[in-house]
Amino acid sequence: MASDFALTVPSELESVLRLKTVDFFVTRRPWLDLYGVNVRPVAPFGSVSRKPYVDSALIHRSLPDELLFEVIARMTPYDMGKASCVCRKWRYTIRNPVFWRNACLKAWQFYGVVENYKILQSKYDGSWRKMWLSRPRLRTDGLYVSRNTYIRVGVAEWKITNPVHLVCYFRYLRFFPSGRFLYKNSSQKVKDVVKHMNFRSSKAESVFGGNYTLLDDKVEAAVLYPGARPTVLRMRLRLRGTTAGANNRMDLVSLVTSGVNSSEASAPEEDILGVVEGWQDDETHNPDVPAVSHKRGMTPFVFVPFGEVETSVLNLPVDKMDYFVPG
């Protein structure tokens, strides 16, 4: 049924309203100017092929090459990998060996500069980036976590039920480029432990410091438990990765606890690995603390970056994840 009331709009006003309606539905998108522009790869500084060139892309006109180099120089290698996916120019810029040389010398600083240069020439054809991707290294931007579970029998009630409990605990390792590391054994989740994994933590947090050596993919580590009966924990680990350059897994090859005498226990903690070097698995220097080679709790370590500790699946309780396959 037609309406009894009709509104007449002048022709001039009708054209203005039509333009406003079109302007409302068609949104201006100035950022589209950044896409679809062919960018010429920029050669590194000092290269003979480098010539003055005015880039037509707005993002590259706003960010000069000198400033781009300063930004990339402050990135971690993993952030550089993400930044190389932005555009072709950033990818070629990040290929500059200066960035990868700094990352390699920092990652393997305990080898010394001269030794690193020798390894670079003999094994990696002088490519710092290839060395970063292929050479095993311990990551220092997060924690290595081993999640272990076992079943404990509960107390039987009225001889009818025999309950069992699934117990979950973690081993935490944090490595430093200087050859030191921190160790903690706890039932707390990753997000609760990460704030205590530093050298300023008190002994009440049960965070102990030790030192390690890395030879190819083999890691030797030792940490001293002080007390009335000082005990040393010796670990042999094998480093691997799920992808090239990831180094995000560590297999626990052996775990041995042994007793040390008072003179060995009084040595500085950074020398404890030198004290136990060459010891056999069944060797102990304190008769009250026998040597024990542990066969349980040998789940491989999984690397969790600091930026992912809050969202890691390792924070899930046992009722949501009874068993974890590290891969």
Tab-separated table of C-alpha atoms in Angstrom:
chain	number	residue	atom	x	y	z
A	1	MET	CA	0.000	0.000	0.000
A	2	ALA	CA	1.396	3.381	-0.953
A	3	SER	CA	2.069	5.962	1.726
A	4	ASP	CA	-0.260	8.927	2.056
A	5	PHE	CA	2.678	11.252	2.735
A	6	ALA	CA	5.127	12.005	-0.081
A	7	LEU	CA	8.348	13.983	0.365
A	8	THR	CA	9.528	15.995	-2.605
A	9	VAL	CA	13.299	16.674	-2.817
A	10	PRO	CA	14.654	19.385	-5.108
A	11	SER	CA	16.908	18.161	-7.925
A	12	GLU	CA	19.945	20.177	-6.677
A	13	LEU	CA	19.689	18.698	-3.171
A	14	GLU	CA	19.187	15.196	-4.569
A	15	SER	CA	22.505	15.305	-6.453
A	16	VAL	CA	24.356	16.462	-3.305
A	17	LEU	CA	22.856	13.647	-1.219
A	18	ARG	CA	23.836	11.094	-3.847
A	19	LEU	CA	27.470	12.252	-3.716
A	20	LYS	CA	27.551	12.019	0.094
A	21	THR	CA	26.126	8.505	-0.047
A	22	VAL	CA	28.831	7.402	-2.521
A	23	ASP	CA	31.509	9.024	-0.361
A	24	PHE	CA	30.213	7.111	2.668
A	25	PHE	CA	30.369	3.688	0.990
A	26	VAL	CA	33.662	4.216	-0.891
A	27	THR	CA	36.344	4.504	1.811
A	28	ARG	CA	39.597	6.172	0.918
A	29	ARG	CA	42.577	3.844	1.415
A	30	PRO	CA	45.840	5.798	1.022
A	31	TRP	CA	47.941	2.856	2.237
A	32	LEU	CA	47.211	1.063	-1.033
A	33	ASP	CA	49.909	3.273	-2.576
A	34	LEU	CA	52.479	1.152	-0.732
A	35	TYR	CA	51.557	-2.011	-2.639
A	36	GLY	CA	52.291	-3.081	-6.173
A	37	VAL	CA	55.409	-0.934	-6.479
A	38	ASN	CA	58.470	-2.626	-7.939
A	39	VAL	CA	61.443	-2.022	-5.653
A	40	ARG	CA	64.999	-2.179	-6.853
A	41	PRO	CA	67.252	-4.260	-4.530
A	42	VAL	CA	69.761	-2.062	-2.724
A	43	ALA	CA	73.370	-3.203	-2.633
A	44	PRO	CA	75.255	-3.066	0.701
A	45	PHE	CA	77.132	0.048	1.682
A	46	GLY	CA	80.509	0.346	-0.022
A	47	SER	CA	79.504	-1.828	-2.970
A	48	VAL	CA	80.668	-0.737	-6.433
A	49	SER	CA	77.240	-1.466	-7.863
A	50	ARG	CA	75.593	1.038	-5.540
A	51	LYS	CA	74.249	4.033	-7.499
A	52	PRO	CA	71.984	6.923	-6.506
A	53	TYR	CA	68.402	5.836	-6.939
A	54	VAL	CA	65.130	7.444	-5.877
A	55	ASP	CA	62.745	4.787	-4.593
A	56	SER	CA	59.130	5.332	-5.547
A	57	ALA	CA	57.658	3.381	-2.599
A	58	LEU	CA	56.437	5.622	0.218
A	59	ILE	CA	57.764	3.366	3.016
A	60	HIS	CA	61.263	3.458	1.521
A	61	ARG	CA	61.188	7.221	0.952
A	62	SER	CA	60.221	7.689	4.616
A	63	LEU	CA	62.884	5.257	5.869
A	64	PRO	CA	66.366	6.004	4.438
A	65	ASP	CA	68.883	3.206	3.956
A	66	GLU	CA	71.100	4.471	6.783
A	67	LEU	CA	68.192	4.405	9.240
A	68	LEU	CA	67.069	0.988	7.979
A	69	PHE	CA	70.555	-0.386	8.683
A	70	GLU	CA	70.446	0.993	12.223
A	71	VAL	CA	67.054	-0.631	12.837
A	72	ILE	CA	68.135	-4.035	11.521
A	73	ALA	CA	71.416	-3.900	13.469
A	74	ARG	CA	69.384	-3.850	16.688
A	75	MET	CA	67.233	-6.856	15.764
A	76	THR	CA	67.754	-10.399	16.951
A	77	PRO	CA	68.486	-12.961	14.209
A	78	TYR	CA	64.974	-14.389	14.560
A	79	ASP	CA	63.446	-10.920	14.152
A	80	MET	CA	65.633	-10.411	11.070
A	81	GLY	CA	64.172	-13.582	9.603
A	82	LYS	CA	60.658	-12.182	10.073
A	83	ALA	CA	61.642	-8.744	8.737
A	84	SER	CA	63.073	-10.287	5.571
A	85	CYS	CA	59.506	-11.304	4.642
A	86	VAL	CA	58.343	-7.671	4.491
A	87	CYS	CA	59.582	-6.894	0.985
A	88	ARG	CA	62.351	-7.644	-1.472
A	89	LYS	CA	64.461	-4.667	-0.466
A	90	TRP	CA	64.469	-5.658	3.212
A	91	ARG	CA	65.339	-9.217	2.279
A	92	TYR	CA	68.419	-8.159	0.307
A	93	THR	CA	69.422	-5.681	2.997
A	94	ILE	CA	69.242	-8.320	5.740
A	95	ARG	CA	71.512	-10.566	3.654
A	96	ASN	CA	74.367	-8.194	4.532
A	97	PRO	CA	77.004	-10.337	6.292
A	98	VAL	CA	77.669	-7.632	8.900
A	99	PHE	CA	74.441	-8.456	10.742
A	100	TRP	CA	75.095	-12.202	10.796
A	101	ARG	CA	78.733	-11.756	11.818
A	102	ASN	CA	77.689	-9.841	14.940
A	103	ALA	CA	75.099	-12.507	15.783
A	104	CYS	CA	77.604	-15.361	15.358
A	105	LEU	CA	80.364	-13.717	17.385
A	106	LYS	CA	77.904	-13.087	20.208
A	107	ALA	CA	76.450	-16.617	20.141
A	108	TRP	CA	79.865	-18.336	20.266
A	109	GLN	CA	81.791	-15.690	22.195
A	110	PHE	CA	83.426	-18.200	24.552
A	111	TYR	CA	85.323	-19.666	21.548
A	112	GLY	CA	87.024	-16.340	20.859
A	113	VAL	CA	87.084	-14.254	17.681
A	114	VAL	CA	90.105	-15.971	16.113
A	115	GLU	CA	88.703	-19.483	16.558
A	116	ASN	CA	85.329	-18.422	15.159
A	117	TYR	CA	86.993	-17.016	12.039
A	118	LYS	CA	88.907	-20.277	11.556
A	119	ILE	CA	85.698	-22.321	11.832
A	120	LEU	CA	83.967	-19.907	9.434
A	121	GLN	CA	86.570	-20.417	6.706
A	122	SER	CA	87.050	-24.165	7.179
A	123	LYS	CA	83.425	-25.329	7.513
A	124	TYR	CA	81.040	-22.656	6.225
A	125	ASP	CA	82.762	-21.210	3.124
A	126	GLY	CA	83.143	-17.785	4.728
A	127	SER	CA	79.362	-17.250	5.040
A	128	TRP	CA	78.246	-15.948	8.434
A	129	ARG	CA	74.595	-16.611	7.615
A	130	LYS	CA	75.337	-20.222	6.690
A	131	MET	CA	77.265	-20.571	9.928
A	132	TRP	CA	74.296	-19.253	11.909
A	133	LEU	CA	71.879	-21.695	10.268
A	134	SER	CA	74.086	-24.802	10.250
A	135	ARG	CA	76.296	-24.632	13.339
A	136	PRO	CA	74.751	-26.023	16.559
A	137	ARG	CA	74.331	-23.369	19.232
A	138	LEU	CA	72.556	-22.995	22.548
A	139	ARG	CA	69.796	-20.419	22.423
A	140	THR	CA	69.836	-17.702	25.075
A	141	ASP	CA	66.546	-15.948	24.282
A	142	GLY	CA	64.361	-18.298	26.346
A	143	LEU	CA	64.244	-21.450	28.469
A	144	TYR	CA	64.793	-25.120	27.681
A	145	VAL	CA	62.003	-27.038	29.428
A	146	SER	CA	61.661	-30.771	30.075
A	147	ARG	CA	58.174	-31.898	31.132
A	148	ASN	CA	58.141	-35.210	33.038
A	149	THR	CA	55.247	-37.208	34.431
A	150	TYR	CA	54.913	-40.337	36.535
A	151	ILE	CA	52.102	-42.218	38.277
A	152	ARG	CA	51.984	-42.409	42.072
A	153	VAL	CA	49.684	-44.797	43.876
A	154	GLY	CA	47.273	-43.130	46.294
A	155	VAL	CA	45.822	-44.319	49.578
A	156	ALA	CA	43.217	-47.087	49.227
A	157	GLU	CA	39.867	-46.378	50.844
A	158	TRP	CA	37.843	-49.263	52.339
A	159	LYS	CA	39.774	-51.681	50.141
A	160	ILE	CA	37.371	-50.881	47.310
A	161	THR	CA	39.189	-48.268	45.259
A	162	ASN	CA	42.884	-47.922	44.604
A	163	PRO	CA	43.396	-44.354	43.329
A	164	VAL	CA	46.433	-43.191	41.397
A	165	HIS	CA	47.822	-39.687	40.860
A	166	LEU	CA	49.546	-38.332	37.772
A	167	VAL	CA	52.450	-36.206	38.995
A	168	CYS	CA	54.003	-33.603	36.691
A	169	TYR	CA	57.298	-31.752	37.206
A	170	PHE	CA	59.681	-29.737	35.046
A	171	ARG	CA	63.404	-29.274	34.551
A	172	TYR	CA	64.367	-25.752	33.477
A	173	LEU	CA	67.619	-24.657	31.846
A	174	ARG	CA	68.642	-21.137	30.870
A	175	PHE	CA	71.957	-20.705	29.077
A	176	PHE	CA	74.154	-17.616	28.760
A	177	PRO	CA	76.767	-16.923	26.031
A	178	SER	CA	79.532	-16.672	28.652
A	179	GLY	CA	79.404	-20.414	29.423
A	180	ARG	CA	77.179	-20.131	32.503
A	181	PHE	CA	73.690	-21.587	32.914
A	182	LEU	CA	70.879	-21.757	35.483
A	183	TYR	CA	69.027	-24.902	36.522
A	184	LYS	CA	65.739	-25.359	38.372
A	185	ASN	CA	63.687	-28.459	39.118
A	186	SER	CA	60.098	-27.554	39.991
A	187	SER	CA	56.422	-28.421	39.595
A	188	GLN	CA	55.628	-24.784	38.730
A	189	LYS	CA	54.566	-23.841	35.217
A	190	VAL	CA	56.775	-22.000	32.743
A	191	LYS	CA	55.018	-18.642	33.148
A	192	ASP	CA	55.623	-18.734	36.923
A	193	VAL	CA	59.270	-19.818	36.770
A	194	VAL	CA	60.639	-17.512	34.063
A	195	LYS	CA	60.796	-14.456	36.357
A	196	HIS	CA	63.090	-16.315	38.776
A	197	MET	CA	65.559	-17.641	36.186
A	198	ASN	CA	68.284	-15.047	36.730
A	199	PHE	CA	71.423	-14.746	38.838
A	200	ARG	CA	69.696	-12.344	41.263
A	201	SER	CA	67.279	-15.026	42.460
A	202	SER	CA	67.621	-16.109	46.068
A	203	LYS	CA	68.446	-19.660	47.129
A	204	ALA	CA	64.872	-19.944	48.369
A	205	GLU	CA	63.772	-20.109	44.722
A	206	SER	CA	65.982	-23.221	44.265
A	207	VAL	CA	67.728	-21.765	41.194
A	208	PHE	CA	71.290	-23.067	40.956
A	209	GLY	CA	74.079	-21.862	38.691
A	210	GLY	CA	76.637	-23.958	36.851
A	211	ASN	CA	78.714	-23.925	33.713
A	212	TYR	CA	78.715	-25.829	30.444
A	213	THR	CA	80.762	-26.579	27.340
A	214	LEU	CA	79.521	-27.050	23.785
A	215	LEU	CA	81.390	-29.242	21.298
A	216	ASP	CA	79.556	-29.645	17.986
A	217	ASP	CA	76.091	-30.776	19.113
A	218	LYS	CA	77.225	-32.241	22.473
A	219	VAL	CA	76.665	-30.299	25.703
A	220	GLU	CA	78.411	-31.077	28.985
A	221	ALA	CA	76.956	-29.306	32.019
A	222	ALA	CA	77.444	-29.480	35.771
A	223	VAL	CA	75.766	-27.749	38.702
A	224	LEU	CA	76.575	-27.958	42.427
A	225	TYR	CA	73.901	-28.404	45.103
A	226	PRO	CA	75.411	-26.894	48.285
A	227	GLY	CA	74.524	-28.034	51.788
A	228	ALA	CA	75.617	-30.447	54.497
A	229	ARG	CA	76.170	-33.128	51.854
A	230	PRO	CA	77.155	-31.244	48.694
A	231	THR	CA	76.081	-32.989	45.511
A	232	VAL	CA	77.021	-32.328	41.903
A	233	LEU	CA	74.568	-32.863	39.067
A	234	ARG	CA	76.201	-33.826	35.758
A	235	MET	CA	74.302	-33.733	32.483
A	236	ARG	CA	75.187	-34.808	28.966
A	237	LEU	CA	72.864	-33.432	26.314
A	238	ARG	CA	72.606	-33.555	22.533
A	239	LEU	CA	71.404	-30.455	20.695
A	240	ARG	CA	69.109	-30.672	17.669
A	241	GLY	CA	66.348	-28.744	15.938
A	242	THR	CA	63.011	-29.357	14.246
A	243	THR	CA	64.077	-27.064	11.362
A	244	ALA	CA	67.394	-25.697	10.101
A	245	GLY	CA	68.882	-23.267	12.595
A	246	ALA	CA	66.102	-23.766	15.178
A	247	ASN	CA	68.161	-25.540	17.886
A	248	ASN	CA	64.930	-25.907	19.843
A	249	ARG	CA	65.348	-29.450	21.176
A	250	MET	CA	67.852	-31.127	23.500
A	251	ASP	CA	68.002	-34.839	24.250
A	252	LEU	CA	69.062	-35.732	27.779
A	253	VAL	CA	71.655	-38.456	27.179
A	254	SER	CA	72.732	-39.006	30.790
A	255	LEU	CA	71.916	-37.543	34.217
A	256	VAL	CA	74.207	-38.434	37.127
A	257	THR	CA	74.360	-37.186	40.719
A	258	SER	CA	77.559	-37.690	42.717
A	259	GLY	CA	78.985	-36.570	46.027
A	260	VAL	CA	81.927	-34.176	46.332
A	261	ASN	CA	84.255	-33.612	49.263
A	262	SER	CA	84.569	-30.358	51.187
A	263	SER	CA	87.572	-29.045	49.238
A	264	GLU	CA	85.825	-29.603	45.898
A	265	ALA	CA	82.604	-28.068	47.189
A	266	SER	CA	84.425	-24.904	48.278
A	267	ALA	CA	85.576	-24.206	44.689
A	268	PRO	CA	83.781	-21.379	42.857
A	269	GLU	CA	80.661	-22.580	41.058
A	270	GLU	CA	82.035	-21.512	37.666
A	271	ASP	CA	84.819	-24.118	38.099
A	272	ILE	CA	82.610	-27.071	39.052
A	273	LEU	CA	82.676	-28.516	35.528
A	274	GLY	CA	86.475	-28.580	35.647
A	275	VAL	CA	86.323	-30.364	39.015
A	276	VAL	CA	84.186	-33.254	37.736
A	277	GLU	CA	85.798	-33.454	34.299
A	278	GLY	CA	86.877	-37.011	33.571
A	279	TRP	CA	84.750	-38.579	36.310
A	280	GLN	CA	83.103	-41.917	35.603
A	281	ASP	CA	79.348	-42.325	35.933
A	282	ASP	CA	79.732	-44.411	39.101
A	283	GLU	CA	82.402	-42.192	40.671
A	284	THR	CA	81.776	-40.273	43.899
A	285	HIS	CA	84.125	-38.448	46.267
A	286	ASN	CA	81.814	-38.596	49.285
A	287	PRO	CA	80.863	-42.042	50.645
A	288	ASP	CA	77.686	-40.604	52.201
A	289	VAL	CA	76.424	-39.579	48.740
A	290	PRO	CA	76.594	-42.498	46.295
A	291	ALA	CA	76.729	-41.930	42.542
A	292	VAL	CA	73.331	-42.459	40.943
A	293	SER	CA	72.708	-42.651	37.197
A	294	HIS	CA	69.076	-41.625	36.740
A	295	LYS	CA	66.924	-43.436	34.196
A	296	ARG	CA	63.646	-41.608	34.793
A	297	GLY	CA	62.768	-38.030	34.025
A	298	MET	CA	64.758	-38.112	30.775
A	299	THR	CA	62.192	-36.373	28.562
A	300	PRO	CA	63.842	-34.178	25.891
A	301	PHE	CA	64.026	-30.427	26.464
A	302	VAL	CA	61.842	-28.096	24.405
A	303	PHE	CA	62.858	-24.482	23.848
A	304	VAL	CA	60.326	-21.810	24.855
A	305	PRO	CA	61.195	-18.199	23.847
A	306	PHE	CA	60.613	-15.480	26.422
A	307	GLY	CA	57.874	-13.997	24.249
A	308	GLU	CA	55.860	-17.254	24.335
A	309	VAL	CA	56.066	-18.281	27.995
A	310	GLU	CA	52.555	-17.020	28.736
A	311	THR	CA	50.929	-18.883	25.823
A	312	SER	CA	53.008	-22.074	25.797
A	313	VAL	CA	51.136	-25.393	25.903
A	314	LEU	CA	53.475	-26.443	28.716
A	315	ASN	CA	51.353	-24.290	31.040
A	316	LEU	CA	48.392	-26.647	30.631
A	317	PRO	CA	47.486	-28.743	33.699
A	318	VAL	CA	47.641	-32.535	33.616
A	319	ASP	CA	43.868	-32.864	33.264
A	320	LYS	CA	44.110	-31.099	29.889
A	321	MET	CA	47.458	-32.523	28.744
A	322	ASP	CA	48.436	-35.752	30.458
A	323	TYR	CA	51.404	-36.421	28.173
A	324	PHE	CA	53.498	-34.130	26.010
A	325	VAL	CA	55.368	-35.302	22.905
A	326	PRO	CA	58.320	-32.923	22.334
A	327	GLY	CA	59.029	-34.104	18.764
